[in-house]
Amino acid sequence: MARTHILGFPRIGARRELKFAQEAFWRGETSEAALREVAAGLRQRHWQLQAASGLDTVATGDFAWYDQMLSLTALLGVLPKRFGFDAAQLTLGQYFELARGNREQPAMEMTKWFDTNYHYLVPELDADSTFDGGPDWFFEEIEEALAQGLKARPVLIGPVTYLWLSKSHVSGFDRLTLLPKVTQAYRRILARLKARGIEWVQIDEPALCLDLGAAWLNAYDQAYAELAGVGPAILLATYFDTAADHAARAASLPVQGFHIDLVRAPQQLDAWRRVLPASAVLSAGVIDGRNIWRADLRRVLTTLSSLHAELGDRLWLAPSCSLLHVPVSLEHEVRLDAELKSWLAFATEKLGELSVLARALNHGEASVAAQLEASDAAQASRRNSGRVVNPRVQQRLAGVTAQMAERASPFTDRIERQREALQLPPLPTTTIGSFPQTSAIRQTRAAYKRGEIGALEYLQRIRGEIKLAVRKQEALGLDVLVHGEAERNDMVEYFGEQLCGYGFTENGWVQSYGSRCVKPPVIYGDVYRPEPMTVDTARYAQSLTDRPMKGMLTGPVTMLQWSFVRDDQPRATTARQLALAIRDEVCDLEHAGIRVIQIDEPALREGLPLRRADWNAYLDWAVNAFRLSAAGVADQTQIHTHMCYAEFNDILPAIAAMDADVITIETSRSAMELLEGFGDFDYPNEIGPGVYDIHSPRVPTVAAIERLLDRACEVIPPQRLWVNPDCGLKTRGWEETEAALANMVTAARALRSRLAGKGGLAWQRVERTEGVTAAPRHAAGCVDCATHAS
Ligand code: GLN
Ligand code: ZN
C-alpha cells in the first residue's frame, strides 16, 4: 500500500488568521492566550484536513510563530547572545524580539529560503555557541496532535542544512566545527520523540541539493552516524532540485527513507532507484509544492505505477516540498472565473490529489475513475483554451531577432548622446521610484477599488500626489525625478492587472516572512499588452517639470519571478513574452517624451538556479529578456535598472551584460563588499550604489553619505557615478525622506565641487537649472512595435 504524507502545510490560515492575530498581539491589542488560541485552532484545522484526505500521519513542527528556522534556533537553544535571553525560559514575546528587533538590538538577519520568496531568520553562531535546548513548543504541538487522536510525524530542518544556512560574525569561523554540538542537540530531540512513541521523523536537508564541497558532504556522514538509532525512523527530505549526484552517499546514511523532488528534478529518479537500500522508503514528491496548477494525475500515475510495482509499501507519495509556498485553499476564491479555477490546486486541493493517486495505486484506477476523468478534463481545457494560446503572441515571438536585444550603439557612444540630451550635472542625484505611501494614498486606492470614488476623482487625487512628489523633488534639488508610484500598491500586480494572460486570486496568500504575505498573480496564458500602462501617468508627471522624469517599469524577470508561472512552457518563453510587452511600454514612453526609463529587476538574482551548472542557461535567457525589453529605444534615451537585497557579486558579468545605461543598486546590506565587486570587475556602465538604507527611519548625515561616496569613487570612476538611496521609499514617512534626500543632495554637491577642484570630471557641466532638449527620435531597432511605425 502506497502511503501519502506531506512535508508541511501553510501555517498562516486561509484567511491569514495567523497574521492578524500576530499583528494584534504585537500592537498590544490582544493577549498571548488569544494568539495561542488562534494558532492552536489553525493547527487543528490543518491537521483535520490532512486526516480527512487519508494521510496516514499529520505533519507537526511545520508551524512556526514567525519562521521555521527561528523556531529551530529556539528549539536548539542557540539564541544570538547579544539579546541576553535565557533560551530555556524563552517567552513568546522574546521570540518575536529576535525576529523583529527591540530597543537595544536589531532583528536577526533575514534572507531568502533557497530559491523561494520565503524569508528565514539567519542563525548567528560562533565558537562558543551552545545548544542546550530551548522552549518545548515543538513537543507541545506533537502532544496537541496526539491528543486529537492523530498520528504525528514531526518535521525538523536537518543539522547540516541548519549550519549551512547560518552565519558567523567572526570572520574565518568554520561553522562545521559546531557540528558535534549540533548533532548532540538533535540526539536529545530525537530521543525524546522516540520516548513519546513517534515512529517517523522527517528531517529536511535541502542543502543536499546544492553544490557542496567535500567538507560539507562529509558532515552528512558524521551527523547522521551520530543520529542513527537514537530516535524514530528518519525520512531524509531533499527538495527544490536534484540530489542525484549525492544519492549514493545519501543512500549509505543510516536513515530509513528519502524524499526527493520529482517535480523540479524528475530526472533524478533513476539514480535513486539504483542506490535505494532494500528496506528504505522512497517518498516521491510528485505534486508541485511550488506552484498552483492542478496535477495531471494520469501522467503522474504512469511514473508511479512502475515505481509502486517495484517498491510496494516502501513507496510514499507527497508534494515535492512543503506546501508553505502555495496558498491554503481554493474554497475562498469566489470571484475567480470557473475556467481558471478549474485549472488550479492550492494546498488543500493538493491533499485531495494525493489521496486520488494513492487510491489509484492501491485499489486500481477504476476506483477513482471519475477523479481521473476530471483531471483529464482540466488538462484538456487548459491545453485547448483560447485564453492560453494566443496566435498573435506566438507569431510575434517567432519573429524576435537577436538584433532586437541590441541597442543601436555601444554604451560609450550612447552615453555621450544621453549626456548631451539630459544635461545632467556630474554625480546626478535620483531616487529609486516610490515615495511614501501615506495613509491618504492607500485610502484613495482602496476607496477606488471599492467603488466609493469614481475614476475621475481617483485620477485627480493620484495626480495631486504626483504633483506633490514632483514639487518636493524640485525643492530638494534632485536631478532626475520620479512620479512616486502612488497609483501602485505592488510593482508586479500593477502591471499584471494591465496585461493579458494574467489572473488574480482574492485570497491566494503565501507567507513571505513573519506576518507578511504576498499574493502572487497567476500567469496562465500568453502574455501581451493590450494598451499602454504607464504612459499617461508618466506624461503628466513630465509635464510638471523640466527636469527629466523617469518612466518606471517592472522588468520581465521580476514579473516572472514574483508570479505563479505557467508550467506548460519553459520559464524562458514566458519571460520573453513579458519582455515584449514591456518593450512596447518602453517604446511608448519614449514616444511620449520620457527620456529616462527605469526597468526594475530586483528579482533577477533570486531566479538563479540552485546549482551552478544551471546558472549560465538561466542568466542567458534572463539577461536576454531584459535586453529585449529595453533595446527598442534610441541611443539618447537612457535606460536604468535597479536591483536590491541579494548577493550580486557572483553575477556581475550578467548584470553588465544587461547593458542598462545606469544601474542603481542597494549596497547598505552588504556594506561596501558589493562596490568592491563592481570595482574589481570593472563594471562598464554608470552605477548608483545606494548611499543610505531605506529600511530605517534614521536620517543619514551628510558626512556619512560623503564617506560612502568617497569610497565609491575609489572603485568607480566619478564620471560614471550616480547618487541615490538603496531602494524605493514607499515604506518611509515624508519627514525623514525629505531630510535624508536633502542630505544626500548636499553630499553630492559637496563632492562635485571637490572633484571639480581637482579637475576630476572631464565632461562636467554647471549645475543645471533649466533647459531640456527635444524628445529623442525613435530608434530604428524598434521594428516590432506596430504603433511606432511612422
Ligand atoms: N521602483 C520600485 C520602488 O521604488 C522598486 C522596488 C524594488 O526594488 N523592490 O518602489
Ligand atoms: Zn529595490
mmCIF file of C-alpha atoms in Angstrom, residues 427 672 675 689-692 700-714 721-724 740 742-755 758:
data_model
loop_
_atom_site.group_PDB
_atom_site.id
_atom_site.type_symbol
_atom_site.label_atom_id
_atom_site.label_comp_id
_atom_site.label_asym_id
_atom_site.label_seq_id
_atom_site.Cartn_x
_atom_site.Cartn_y
_atom_site.Cartn_z
ATOM 1 C CA LEU A 427 27.155 62.661 -9.849
ATOM 2 C CA MET A 672 30.764 48.068 0.589
ATOM 3 C CA LEU A 675 31.163 48.040 -4.503
ATOM 4 C CA PRO A 689 25.352 52.444 -5.342
ATOM 5 C CA GLY A 690 22.734 53.164 -2.668
ATOM 6 C CA VAL A 691 24.117 55.668 -0.200
ATOM 7 C CA TYR A 692 21.630 55.039 2.567
ATOM 8 C CA PRO A 700 21.817 59.659 7.327
ATOM 9 C CA THR A 701 24.203 62.572 7.913
ATOM 10 C CA VAL A 702 25.828 64.463 5.073
ATOM 11 C CA ALA A 703 29.194 63.304 6.342
ATOM 12 C CA ALA A 704 28.153 59.651 6.320
ATOM 13 C CA ILE A 705 26.914 59.916 2.750
ATOM 14 C CA GLU A 706 30.049 61.726 1.659
ATOM 15 C CA ARG A 707 32.157 58.990 3.218
ATOM 16 C CA LEU A 708 30.292 56.374 1.236
ATOM 17 C CA LEU A 709 30.601 58.397 -1.936
ATOM 18 C CA ASP A 710 34.315 58.812 -1.376
ATOM 19 C CA ARG A 711 34.668 55.081 -1.038
ATOM 20 C CA ALA A 712 32.576 54.556 -4.132
ATOM 21 C CA CYS A 713 34.867 56.935 -6.031
ATOM 22 C CA GLU A 714 37.819 54.735 -5.180
ATOM 23 C CA LEU A 721 28.724 57.534 -10.510
ATOM 24 C CA TRP A 722 25.125 58.337 -9.548
ATOM 25 C CA VAL A 723 23.845 59.259 -6.121
ATOM 26 C CA ASN A 724 20.677 57.625 -4.814
ATOM 27 C CA ALA A 740 17.544 62.198 4.109
ATOM 28 C CA ALA A 742 18.318 66.866 1.425
ATOM 29 C CA ASN A 743 21.477 65.457 2.999
ATOM 30 C CA MET A 744 22.043 63.253 0.001
ATOM 31 C CA VAL A 745 21.847 66.209 -2.387
ATOM 32 C CA THR A 746 24.158 68.267 -0.156
ATOM 33 C CA ALA A 747 26.675 65.430 -0.081
ATOM 34 C CA ALA A 748 26.564 65.038 -3.854
ATOM 35 C CA ARG A 749 27.083 68.777 -4.368
ATOM 36 C CA ALA A 750 29.963 68.832 -1.935
ATOM 37 C CA LEU A 751 31.671 66.013 -3.764
ATOM 38 C CA ARG A 752 31.025 67.669 -7.109
ATOM 39 C CA SER A 753 32.818 70.789 -6.062
ATOM 40 C CA ARG A 754 35.681 68.858 -4.524
ATOM 41 C CA LEU A 755 36.124 66.859 -7.709
ATOM 42 C CA LYS A 758 40.730 68.546 -8.834
#
